[in-house]
Protein backbone atom coordinates (compact mmCIF):
# COMPACT_ATOMS: atom_id res chain seq x y z
CA UNK A 1 0.00 0.00 0.00
CA UNK A 2 1.40 3.37 -0.99
CA UNK A 3 2.10 5.88 1.74
CA UNK A 4 -0.01 8.99 1.46
CA UNK A 5 1.04 12.60 1.93
CA UNK A 6 -1.54 15.33 2.38
CA UNK A 7 -0.64 18.60 0.65
CA UNK A 8 -2.41 21.69 1.99
CA UNK A 9 -2.52 25.27 0.87
CA UNK A 10 -1.71 27.78 3.64
CA UNK A 11 -3.54 31.08 3.16
CA UNK A 12 -7.31 30.83 3.18
CA UNK A 13 -7.06 27.25 4.49
CA UNK A 14 -5.04 27.46 7.73
CA UNK A 15 -4.34 31.17 8.15
CA UNK A 16 -6.10 34.30 6.89
CA UNK A 17 -4.89 35.82 3.61
CA UNK A 18 -1.76 37.83 4.46
CA UNK A 19 -2.24 40.40 1.69
CA UNK A 20 -5.86 41.05 2.68
CA UNK A 21 -4.76 41.64 6.28
CA UNK A 22 -2.04 43.99 5.02
CA UNK A 23 -4.53 45.78 2.77
CA UNK A 24 -6.74 46.40 5.81
CA UNK A 25 -3.78 47.52 7.97
CA UNK A 26 -2.58 50.02 5.36
CA UNK A 27 -5.92 51.09 3.93
CA UNK A 28 -4.75 50.24 0.38
CA UNK A 29 -7.69 48.43 -1.26
CA UNK A 30 -5.70 47.30 -4.33
CA UNK A 31 -3.67 44.95 -2.13
CA UNK A 32 -6.80 42.87 -1.46
CA UNK A 33 -6.33 41.00 -4.75
CA UNK A 34 -5.24 37.40 -4.18
CA UNK A 35 -4.88 34.14 -6.11
CA UNK A 36 -8.61 33.70 -5.51
CA UNK A 37 -9.14 36.62 -7.92
CA UNK A 38 -6.10 36.47 -10.20
CA UNK A 39 -5.06 33.15 -11.80
CA UNK A 40 -1.75 34.61 -13.11
CA UNK A 41 0.58 34.66 -10.09
CA UNK A 42 3.39 36.54 -11.82
CA UNK A 43 1.01 39.31 -12.84
CA UNK A 44 -0.37 39.47 -9.30
CA UNK A 45 3.07 39.74 -7.67
CA UNK A 46 4.32 42.40 -10.08
CA UNK A 47 1.15 44.38 -9.36
CA UNK A 48 1.71 44.05 -5.58
CA UNK A 49 5.39 45.02 -5.76
CA UNK A 50 4.53 48.14 -7.81
CA UNK A 51 1.93 49.22 -5.24
CA UNK A 52 4.33 48.66 -2.33
CA UNK A 53 6.94 50.78 -4.12
CA UNK A 54 4.42 53.54 -4.85
CA UNK A 55 3.49 53.73 -1.15
CA UNK A 56 7.04 53.29 0.17
CA UNK A 57 6.16 50.07 1.98
CA UNK A 58 8.48 47.10 2.44
CA UNK A 59 9.09 43.85 4.25
CA UNK A 60 9.19 45.44 7.71
CA UNK A 61 5.64 46.79 7.46
CA UNK A 62 4.27 43.50 6.11
CA UNK A 63 5.99 41.57 8.92
CA UNK A 64 4.41 43.89 11.50
CA UNK A 65 1.00 42.88 10.14
CA UNK A 66 1.90 39.17 10.01
CA UNK A 67 2.96 39.28 13.69
CA UNK A 68 -0.69 40.08 14.54
CA UNK A 69 -2.20 37.32 12.38
CA UNK A 70 -3.37 34.16 14.13
CA UNK A 71 -4.24 30.88 12.44
CA UNK A 72 -7.94 30.42 11.67
CA UNK A 73 -9.95 29.13 14.64
CA UNK A 74 -9.54 25.36 14.76
CA UNK A 75 -6.65 25.27 12.26
CA UNK A 76 -3.96 24.08 14.67
CA UNK A 77 -6.19 21.36 16.17
CA UNK A 78 -7.10 20.24 12.64
CA UNK A 79 -3.44 20.10 11.65
CA UNK A 80 -2.44 18.22 14.82
CA UNK A 81 -5.17 15.62 14.26
CA UNK A 82 -4.30 15.32 10.56
CA UNK A 83 -0.62 14.76 11.33
CA UNK A 84 -1.56 11.91 13.67
CA UNK A 85 -2.58 9.71 10.71
CA UNK A 86 -0.91 11.13 7.58
CA UNK A 87 2.24 12.97 6.57
CA UNK A 88 1.41 16.63 5.92
CA UNK A 89 3.17 19.10 3.67
CA UNK A 90 2.08 22.72 3.32
CA UNK A 91 2.53 23.88 -0.27
CA UNK A 92 2.20 27.63 -0.49
CA UNK A 93 2.97 30.39 -2.94
CA UNK A 94 3.74 32.66 -0.01
CA UNK A 95 7.34 33.51 0.95
CA UNK A 96 9.67 32.16 3.60
CA UNK A 97 10.05 35.73 4.95
CA UNK A 98 6.28 35.77 5.66
CA UNK A 99 5.68 32.19 6.73
CA UNK A 100 7.97 31.64 9.73
CA UNK A 101 5.91 33.39 12.46
CA UNK A 102 2.79 31.62 11.20
CA UNK A 103 4.51 28.21 11.20
CA UNK A 104 5.46 28.79 14.83
CA UNK A 105 1.79 29.36 15.74
CA UNK A 106 0.82 26.18 13.87
CA UNK A 107 3.40 24.01 15.67
CA UNK A 108 6.09 24.05 12.96
CA UNK A 109 4.59 21.95 10.16
CA UNK A 110 6.77 21.48 7.06
CA UNK A 111 6.22 24.17 4.43
CA UNK A 112 7.54 24.49 0.88
CA UNK A 113 7.20 28.07 -0.35
CA UNK A 114 8.95 30.79 -2.34
CA UNK A 115 11.47 33.54 -1.51
CA UNK A 116 11.25 37.32 -1.75
CA UNK A 117 14.09 39.39 -3.12
CA UNK A 118 14.59 42.19 -0.63
CA UNK A 119 16.93 45.19 -0.89
CA UNK A 120 19.04 46.25 2.10
CA UNK A 121 16.57 49.00 2.97
CA UNK A 122 13.75 46.42 3.14
CA UNK A 123 12.21 47.28 -0.23
CA UNK A 124 10.75 44.20 -1.93
CA UNK A 125 12.33 44.22 -5.39
CA UNK A 126 11.20 40.87 -6.75
CA UNK A 127 10.57 37.27 -5.91
CA UNK A 128 11.92 33.86 -6.72
CA UNK A 129 9.59 30.91 -7.29
CA UNK A 130 10.89 27.61 -5.95
CA UNK A 131 9.98 26.03 -9.28
CA UNK A 132 7.49 26.45 -12.12
CA UNK A 133 3.87 25.68 -11.05
CA UNK A 134 5.31 24.86 -7.64
CA UNK A 135 2.30 23.04 -6.12
CA UNK A 136 1.60 20.77 -9.08
CA UNK A 137 5.32 20.13 -9.68
CA UNK A 138 5.81 19.15 -6.03
CA UNK A 139 2.82 16.78 -6.05
CA UNK A 140 4.09 15.10 -9.23
CA UNK A 141 7.57 14.79 -7.69
CA UNK A 142 6.12 13.14 -4.56
CA UNK A 143 4.16 10.73 -6.76
CA UNK A 144 7.33 9.90 -8.71
CA UNK A 145 9.00 8.65 -5.52
CA UNK A 146 6.11 6.40 -4.55
CA UNK A 147 3.73 8.57 -2.53
CA UNK A 148 0.02 8.92 -3.11
CA UNK A 149 -1.05 12.53 -2.64
CA UNK A 150 -4.21 14.01 -1.20
CA UNK A 151 -4.59 17.78 -1.65
CA UNK A 152 -6.80 20.61 -0.43
CA UNK A 153 -6.85 24.32 -1.19
CA UNK A 154 -9.07 27.30 -1.96
CA UNK A 155 -7.60 29.13 -4.96
CA UNK A 156 -6.83 28.92 -8.67
CA UNK A 157 -3.20 28.04 -7.96
CA UNK A 158 -4.34 24.98 -5.95
CA UNK A 159 -6.36 23.37 -8.74
CA UNK A 160 -3.35 21.68 -10.38
CA UNK A 161 -2.31 19.81 -7.24
CA UNK A 162 -5.93 19.00 -6.33
CA UNK A 163 -6.72 17.55 -9.76
CA UNK A 164 -3.45 15.59 -9.97
CA UNK A 165 -3.94 13.92 -6.58
CA UNK A 166 -5.60 10.62 -5.67
CA UNK A 167 -8.14 12.67 -3.74
CA UNK A 168 -8.54 16.44 -3.87
CA UNK A 169 -10.79 18.87 -2.06
CA UNK A 170 -11.76 22.53 -2.15
CA UNK A 171 -11.83 24.20 1.26
CA UNK A 172 -13.55 27.54 1.89
CA UNK A 173 -13.17 28.35 -1.79
CA UNK A 174 -15.00 31.00 -3.83
CA UNK A 175 -18.43 30.47 -5.38
CA UNK A 176 -16.89 30.86 -8.83
CA UNK A 177 -14.21 28.20 -8.34
CA UNK A 178 -16.76 25.81 -6.79
CA UNK A 179 -19.19 26.40 -9.67
CA UNK A 180 -16.44 25.89 -12.28
CA UNK A 181 -15.37 22.61 -10.62
CA UNK A 182 -18.50 20.77 -9.47
CA UNK A 183 -16.53 17.50 -9.64
CA UNK A 184 -14.39 18.56 -6.64
CA UNK A 185 -15.86 17.96 -3.18
CA UNK A 186 -16.01 21.32 -1.37
CA UNK A 187 -15.97 21.74 2.40
CA UNK A 188 -16.36 24.67 4.79
CA UNK A 189 -15.54 23.01 8.14
CA UNK A 190 -12.28 21.43 9.33
CA UNK A 191 -14.13 18.41 10.75
CA UNK A 192 -15.60 17.56 7.34
CA UNK A 193 -12.27 18.02 5.56
CA UNK A 194 -10.54 15.87 8.20
CA UNK A 195 -13.01 13.01 7.68
CA UNK A 196 -12.67 13.22 3.89
CA UNK A 197 -8.86 13.05 4.11
CA UNK A 198 -9.06 10.24 6.66
CA UNK A 199 -11.23 8.17 4.28
CA UNK A 200 -8.97 8.94 1.32
CA UNK A 201 -5.79 8.02 3.19
CA UNK A 202 -6.90 4.52 4.24
mmCIF file of N, CA and C in Angstrom, residues 104-177:
data_model
loop_
_atom_site.group_PDB
_atom_site.id
_atom_site.type_symbol
_atom_site.label_atom_id
_atom_site.label_comp_id
_atom_site.label_asym_id
_atom_site.label_seq_id
_atom_site.Cartn_x
_atom_site.Cartn_y
_atom_site.Cartn_z
ATOM 1 N N UNK A 104 5.272 28.932 13.373
ATOM 2 C CA UNK A 104 5.457 28.791 14.827
ATOM 3 C C UNK A 104 4.104 28.612 15.514
ATOM 4 N N UNK A 105 3.118 29.438 15.115
ATOM 5 C CA UNK A 105 1.788 29.359 15.739
ATOM 6 C C UNK A 105 1.049 28.067 15.380
ATOM 7 N N UNK A 106 1.470 27.424 14.285
ATOM 8 C CA UNK A 106 0.822 26.175 13.870
ATOM 9 C C UNK A 106 1.582 24.934 14.353
ATOM 10 N N UNK A 107 2.639 25.145 15.150
ATOM 11 C CA UNK A 107 3.395 24.005 15.666
ATOM 12 C C UNK A 107 4.439 23.474 14.697
ATOM 13 N N UNK A 108 4.990 24.362 13.881
ATOM 14 C CA UNK A 108 6.091 24.052 12.962
ATOM 15 C C UNK A 108 5.830 22.894 11.987
ATOM 16 N N UNK A 109 4.735 22.937 11.232
ATOM 17 C CA UNK A 109 4.589 21.950 10.159
ATOM 18 C C UNK A 109 5.611 22.239 9.055
ATOM 19 N N UNK A 110 5.838 21.268 8.170
ATOM 20 C CA UNK A 110 6.767 21.476 7.057
ATOM 21 C C UNK A 110 6.084 22.319 5.982
ATOM 22 N N UNK A 111 6.776 23.336 5.495
ATOM 23 C CA UNK A 111 6.216 24.166 4.428
ATOM 24 C C UNK A 111 7.229 24.293 3.294
ATOM 25 N N UNK A 112 6.741 24.171 2.064
ATOM 26 C CA UNK A 112 7.537 24.492 0.883
ATOM 27 C C UNK A 112 6.930 25.766 0.314
ATOM 28 N N UNK A 113 7.734 26.829 0.213
ATOM 29 C CA UNK A 113 7.199 28.072 -0.350
ATOM 30 C C UNK A 113 8.281 28.789 -1.144
ATOM 31 N N UNK A 114 8.043 30.032 -1.480
ATOM 32 C CA UNK A 114 8.954 30.794 -2.340
ATOM 33 C C UNK A 114 9.761 31.800 -1.517
ATOM 34 N N UNK A 115 10.598 32.575 -2.202
ATOM 35 C CA UNK A 115 11.469 33.537 -1.511
ATOM 36 C C UNK A 115 11.324 34.927 -2.127
ATOM 37 N N UNK A 116 11.267 35.929 -1.273
ATOM 38 C CA UNK A 116 11.248 37.319 -1.755
ATOM 39 C C UNK A 116 12.672 37.804 -1.982
ATOM 40 N N UNK A 117 12.823 38.680 -2.959
ATOM 41 C CA UNK A 117 14.094 39.392 -3.119
ATOM 42 C C UNK A 117 13.918 40.749 -2.454
ATOM 43 N N UNK A 118 14.754 40.989 -1.459
ATOM 44 C CA UNK A 118 14.589 42.194 -0.634
ATOM 45 C C UNK A 118 15.883 43.003 -0.635
ATOM 46 N N UNK A 119 15.765 44.301 -0.915
ATOM 47 C CA UNK A 119 16.934 45.185 -0.888
ATOM 48 C C UNK A 119 17.347 45.441 0.565
ATOM 49 N N UNK A 120 18.537 46.010 0.735
ATOM 50 C CA UNK A 120 19.040 46.247 2.096
ATOM 51 C C UNK A 120 18.131 47.157 2.914
ATOM 52 N N UNK A 121 17.447 48.083 2.229
ATOM 53 C CA UNK A 121 16.568 48.996 2.972
ATOM 54 C C UNK A 121 15.192 48.376 3.241
ATOM 55 N N UNK A 122 15.021 47.091 2.867
ATOM 56 C CA UNK A 122 13.748 46.422 3.137
ATOM 57 C C UNK A 122 12.751 46.506 1.996
ATOM 58 N N UNK A 123 13.119 47.210 0.915
ATOM 59 C CA UNK A 123 12.205 47.282 -0.234
ATOM 60 C C UNK A 123 12.137 45.908 -0.904
ATOM 61 N N UNK A 124 10.915 45.469 -1.224
ATOM 62 C CA UNK A 124 10.749 44.199 -1.930
ATOM 63 C C UNK A 124 10.939 44.473 -3.423
ATOM 64 N N UNK A 125 11.978 43.891 -3.997
ATOM 65 C CA UNK A 125 12.329 44.220 -5.389
ATOM 66 C C UNK A 125 11.896 43.141 -6.374
ATOM 67 N N UNK A 126 11.606 41.959 -5.866
ATOM 68 C CA UNK A 126 11.200 40.874 -6.755
ATOM 69 C C UNK A 126 10.941 39.626 -5.939
ATOM 70 N N UNK A 127 10.786 38.521 -6.636
ATOM 71 C CA UNK A 127 10.567 37.270 -5.908
ATOM 72 C C UNK A 127 11.085 36.117 -6.750
ATOM 73 N N UNK A 128 11.368 35.023 -6.066
ATOM 74 C CA UNK A 128 11.924 33.858 -6.723
ATOM 75 C C UNK A 128 11.020 32.668 -6.422
ATOM 76 N N UNK A 129 10.423 32.095 -7.467
ATOM 77 C CA UNK A 129 9.591 30.911 -7.291
ATOM 78 C C UNK A 129 10.514 29.720 -7.084
ATOM 79 N N UNK A 130 10.091 28.815 -6.216
ATOM 80 C CA UNK A 130 10.887 27.614 -5.951
ATOM 81 C C UNK A 130 11.038 26.799 -7.237
ATOM 82 N N UNK A 131 9.940 26.689 -7.974
ATOM 83 C CA UNK A 131 9.977 26.030 -9.278
ATOM 84 C C UNK A 131 8.711 26.427 -10.027
ATOM 85 N N UNK A 132 8.663 26.144 -11.300
ATOM 86 C CA UNK A 132 7.488 26.455 -12.124
ATOM 87 C C UNK A 132 6.271 25.675 -11.605
ATOM 88 N N UNK A 133 5.107 26.331 -11.547
ATOM 89 C CA UNK A 133 3.868 25.675 -11.050
ATOM 90 C C UNK A 133 4.183 24.864 -9.800
ATOM 91 N N UNK A 134 4.666 25.556 -8.767
ATOM 92 C CA UNK A 134 5.309 24.862 -7.635
ATOM 93 C C UNK A 134 4.443 23.795 -6.962
ATOM 94 N N UNK A 135 3.140 24.026 -6.833
ATOM 95 C CA UNK A 135 2.304 23.043 -6.121
ATOM 96 C C UNK A 135 2.136 21.765 -6.933
ATOM 97 N N UNK A 136 1.777 21.925 -8.201
ATOM 98 C CA UNK A 136 1.599 20.768 -9.077
ATOM 99 C C UNK A 136 2.922 20.017 -9.256
ATOM 100 N N UNK A 137 4.005 20.750 -9.475
ATOM 101 C CA UNK A 137 5.322 20.132 -9.677
ATOM 102 C C UNK A 137 5.724 19.314 -8.455
ATOM 103 N N UNK A 138 5.451 19.846 -7.268
ATOM 104 C CA UNK A 138 5.809 19.145 -6.030
ATOM 105 C C UNK A 138 4.989 17.864 -5.864
ATOM 106 N N UNK A 139 3.693 17.960 -6.139
ATOM 107 C CA UNK A 139 2.824 16.784 -6.046
ATOM 108 C C UNK A 139 3.297 15.690 -7.018
ATOM 109 N N UNK A 140 3.615 16.095 -8.249
ATOM 110 C CA UNK A 140 4.094 15.100 -9.235
ATOM 111 C C UNK A 140 5.424 14.481 -8.778
ATOM 112 N N UNK A 141 6.280 15.304 -8.181
ATOM 113 C CA UNK A 141 7.568 14.792 -7.689
ATOM 114 C C UNK A 141 7.350 13.783 -6.562
ATOM 115 N N UNK A 142 6.428 14.074 -5.649
ATOM 116 C CA UNK A 142 6.122 13.139 -4.560
ATOM 117 C C UNK A 142 5.590 11.820 -5.131
ATOM 118 N N UNK A 143 4.727 11.936 -6.141
ATOM 119 C CA UNK A 143 4.163 10.728 -6.763
ATOM 120 C C UNK A 143 5.270 9.910 -7.431
ATOM 121 N N UNK A 144 6.253 10.600 -7.997
ATOM 122 C CA UNK A 144 7.330 9.904 -8.710
ATOM 123 C C UNK A 144 8.231 9.106 -7.775
ATOM 124 N N UNK A 145 8.199 9.429 -6.479
ATOM 125 C CA UNK A 145 9.004 8.651 -5.523
ATOM 126 C C UNK A 145 8.122 7.747 -4.658
ATOM 127 N N UNK A 146 6.917 7.445 -5.174
ATOM 128 C CA UNK A 146 6.110 6.400 -4.555
ATOM 129 C C UNK A 146 5.062 6.826 -3.553
ATOM 130 N N UNK A 147 4.789 8.120 -3.440
ATOM 131 C CA UNK A 147 3.732 8.569 -2.529
ATOM 132 C C UNK A 147 2.421 8.772 -3.283
ATOM 133 N N UNK A 148 1.321 8.485 -2.598
ATOM 134 C CA UNK A 148 0.024 8.920 -3.110
ATOM 135 C C UNK A 148 -0.261 10.266 -2.463
ATOM 136 N N UNK A 149 -0.788 11.212 -3.231
ATOM 137 C CA UNK A 149 -1.055 12.534 -2.638
ATOM 138 C C UNK A 149 -2.556 12.783 -2.507
ATOM 139 N N UNK A 150 -2.866 13.505 -1.447
ATOM 140 C CA UNK A 150 -4.209 14.014 -1.195
ATOM 141 C C UNK A 150 -3.998 15.522 -1.072
ATOM 142 N N UNK A 151 -4.854 16.337 -1.672
ATOM 143 C CA UNK A 151 -4.594 17.783 -1.651
ATOM 144 C C UNK A 151 -5.860 18.577 -1.358
ATOM 145 N N UNK A 152 -5.674 19.711 -0.695
ATOM 146 C CA UNK A 152 -6.798 20.610 -0.427
ATOM 147 C C UNK A 152 -6.325 22.051 -0.508
ATOM 148 N N UNK A 153 -7.172 22.912 -1.083
ATOM 149 C CA UNK A 153 -6.847 24.323 -1.188
ATOM 150 C C UNK A 153 -8.078 25.117 -1.565
ATOM 151 N N UNK A 154 -7.909 26.432 -1.723
ATOM 152 C CA UNK A 154 -9.070 27.296 -1.958
ATOM 153 C C UNK A 154 -8.986 28.135 -3.229
ATOM 154 N N UNK A 155 -7.820 28.136 -3.912
ATOM 155 C CA UNK A 155 -7.596 29.130 -4.962
ATOM 156 C C UNK A 155 -7.262 28.509 -6.311
ATOM 157 N N UNK A 156 -7.189 29.371 -7.319
ATOM 158 C CA UNK A 156 -6.828 28.921 -8.665
ATOM 159 C C UNK A 156 -5.510 28.159 -8.673
ATOM 160 N N UNK A 157 -4.530 28.667 -7.910
ATOM 161 C CA UNK A 157 -3.201 28.040 -7.956
ATOM 162 C C UNK A 157 -3.143 26.711 -7.207
ATOM 163 N N UNK A 158 -4.278 26.290 -6.603
ATOM 164 C CA UNK A 158 -4.337 24.979 -5.946
ATOM 165 C C UNK A 158 -4.942 23.906 -6.850
ATOM 166 N N UNK A 159 -5.601 24.328 -7.928
ATOM 167 C CA UNK A 159 -6.356 23.375 -8.741
ATOM 168 C C UNK A 159 -5.468 22.289 -9.335
ATOM 169 N N UNK A 160 -4.255 22.663 -9.782
ATOM 170 C CA UNK A 160 -3.354 21.680 -10.383
ATOM 171 C C UNK A 160 -3.051 20.530 -9.438
ATOM 172 N N UNK A 161 -2.675 20.875 -8.192
ATOM 173 C CA UNK A 161 -2.310 19.806 -7.242
ATOM 174 C C UNK A 161 -3.540 19.011 -6.803
ATOM 175 N N UNK A 162 -4.692 19.687 -6.735
ATOM 176 C CA UNK A 162 -5.926 19.005 -6.332
ATOM 177 C C UNK A 162 -6.330 17.988 -7.404
ATOM 178 N N UNK A 163 -6.291 18.427 -8.670
ATOM 179 C CA UNK A 163 -6.719 17.554 -9.765
ATOM 180 C C UNK A 163 -5.744 16.405 -10.017
ATOM 181 N N UNK A 164 -4.467 16.625 -9.712
ATOM 182 C CA UNK A 164 -3.452 15.592 -9.973
ATOM 183 C C UNK A 164 -3.370 14.556 -8.849
ATOM 184 N N UNK A 165 -4.062 14.797 -7.744
ATOM 185 C CA UNK A 165 -3.941 13.916 -6.578
ATOM 186 C C UNK A 165 -4.969 12.799 -6.586
ATOM 187 N N UNK A 166 -4.678 11.759 -5.801
ATOM 188 C CA UNK A 166 -5.597 10.621 -5.671
ATOM 189 C C UNK A 166 -6.956 11.106 -5.161
ATOM 190 N N UNK A 167 -6.920 12.035 -4.232
ATOM 191 C CA UNK A 167 -8.142 12.670 -3.741
ATOM 192 C C UNK A 167 -7.833 14.152 -3.574
ATOM 193 N N UNK A 168 -8.771 14.998 -3.980
ATOM 194 C CA UNK A 168 -8.537 16.442 -3.873
ATOM 195 C C UNK A 168 -9.800 17.159 -3.454
ATOM 196 N N UNK A 169 -9.641 18.188 -2.638
ATOM 197 C CA UNK A 169 -10.791 18.875 -2.058
ATOM 198 C C UNK A 169 -10.622 20.388 -2.114
ATOM 199 N N UNK A 170 -11.747 21.077 -2.309
ATOM 200 C CA UNK A 170 -11.755 22.534 -2.150
ATOM 201 C C UNK A 170 -12.140 22.828 -0.710
ATOM 202 N N UNK A 171 -11.491 23.826 -0.116
ATOM 203 C CA UNK A 171 -11.826 24.195 1.262
ATOM 204 C C UNK A 171 -12.017 25.699 1.348
ATOM 205 N N UNK A 172 -13.218 26.106 1.761
ATOM 206 C CA UNK A 172 -13.551 27.542 1.889
ATOM 207 C C UNK A 172 -13.153 28.314 0.628
ATOM 208 N N UNK A 173 -13.529 27.749 -0.507
ATOM 209 C CA UNK A 173 -13.174 28.354 -1.788
ATOM 210 C C UNK A 173 -14.211 29.407 -2.182
ATOM 211 N N UNK A 174 -14.043 29.980 -3.369
ATOM 212 C CA UNK A 174 -14.998 30.996 -3.832
ATOM 213 C C UNK A 174 -16.160 30.310 -4.557
ATOM 214 N N UNK A 175 -17.270 31.013 -4.654
ATOM 215 C CA UNK A 175 -18.427 30.472 -5.380
ATOM 216 C C UNK A 175 -18.059 30.171 -6.818
ATOM 217 N N UNK A 176 -17.252 31.048 -7.423
ATOM 218 C CA UNK A 176 -16.892 30.859 -8.833
ATOM 219 C C UNK A 176 -16.066 29.590 -9.024
ATOM 220 N N UNK A 177 -15.058 29.389 -8.194
ATOM 221 C CA UNK A 177 -14.206 28.196 -8.341
ATOM 222 C C UNK A 177 -15.030 26.929 -8.077
#
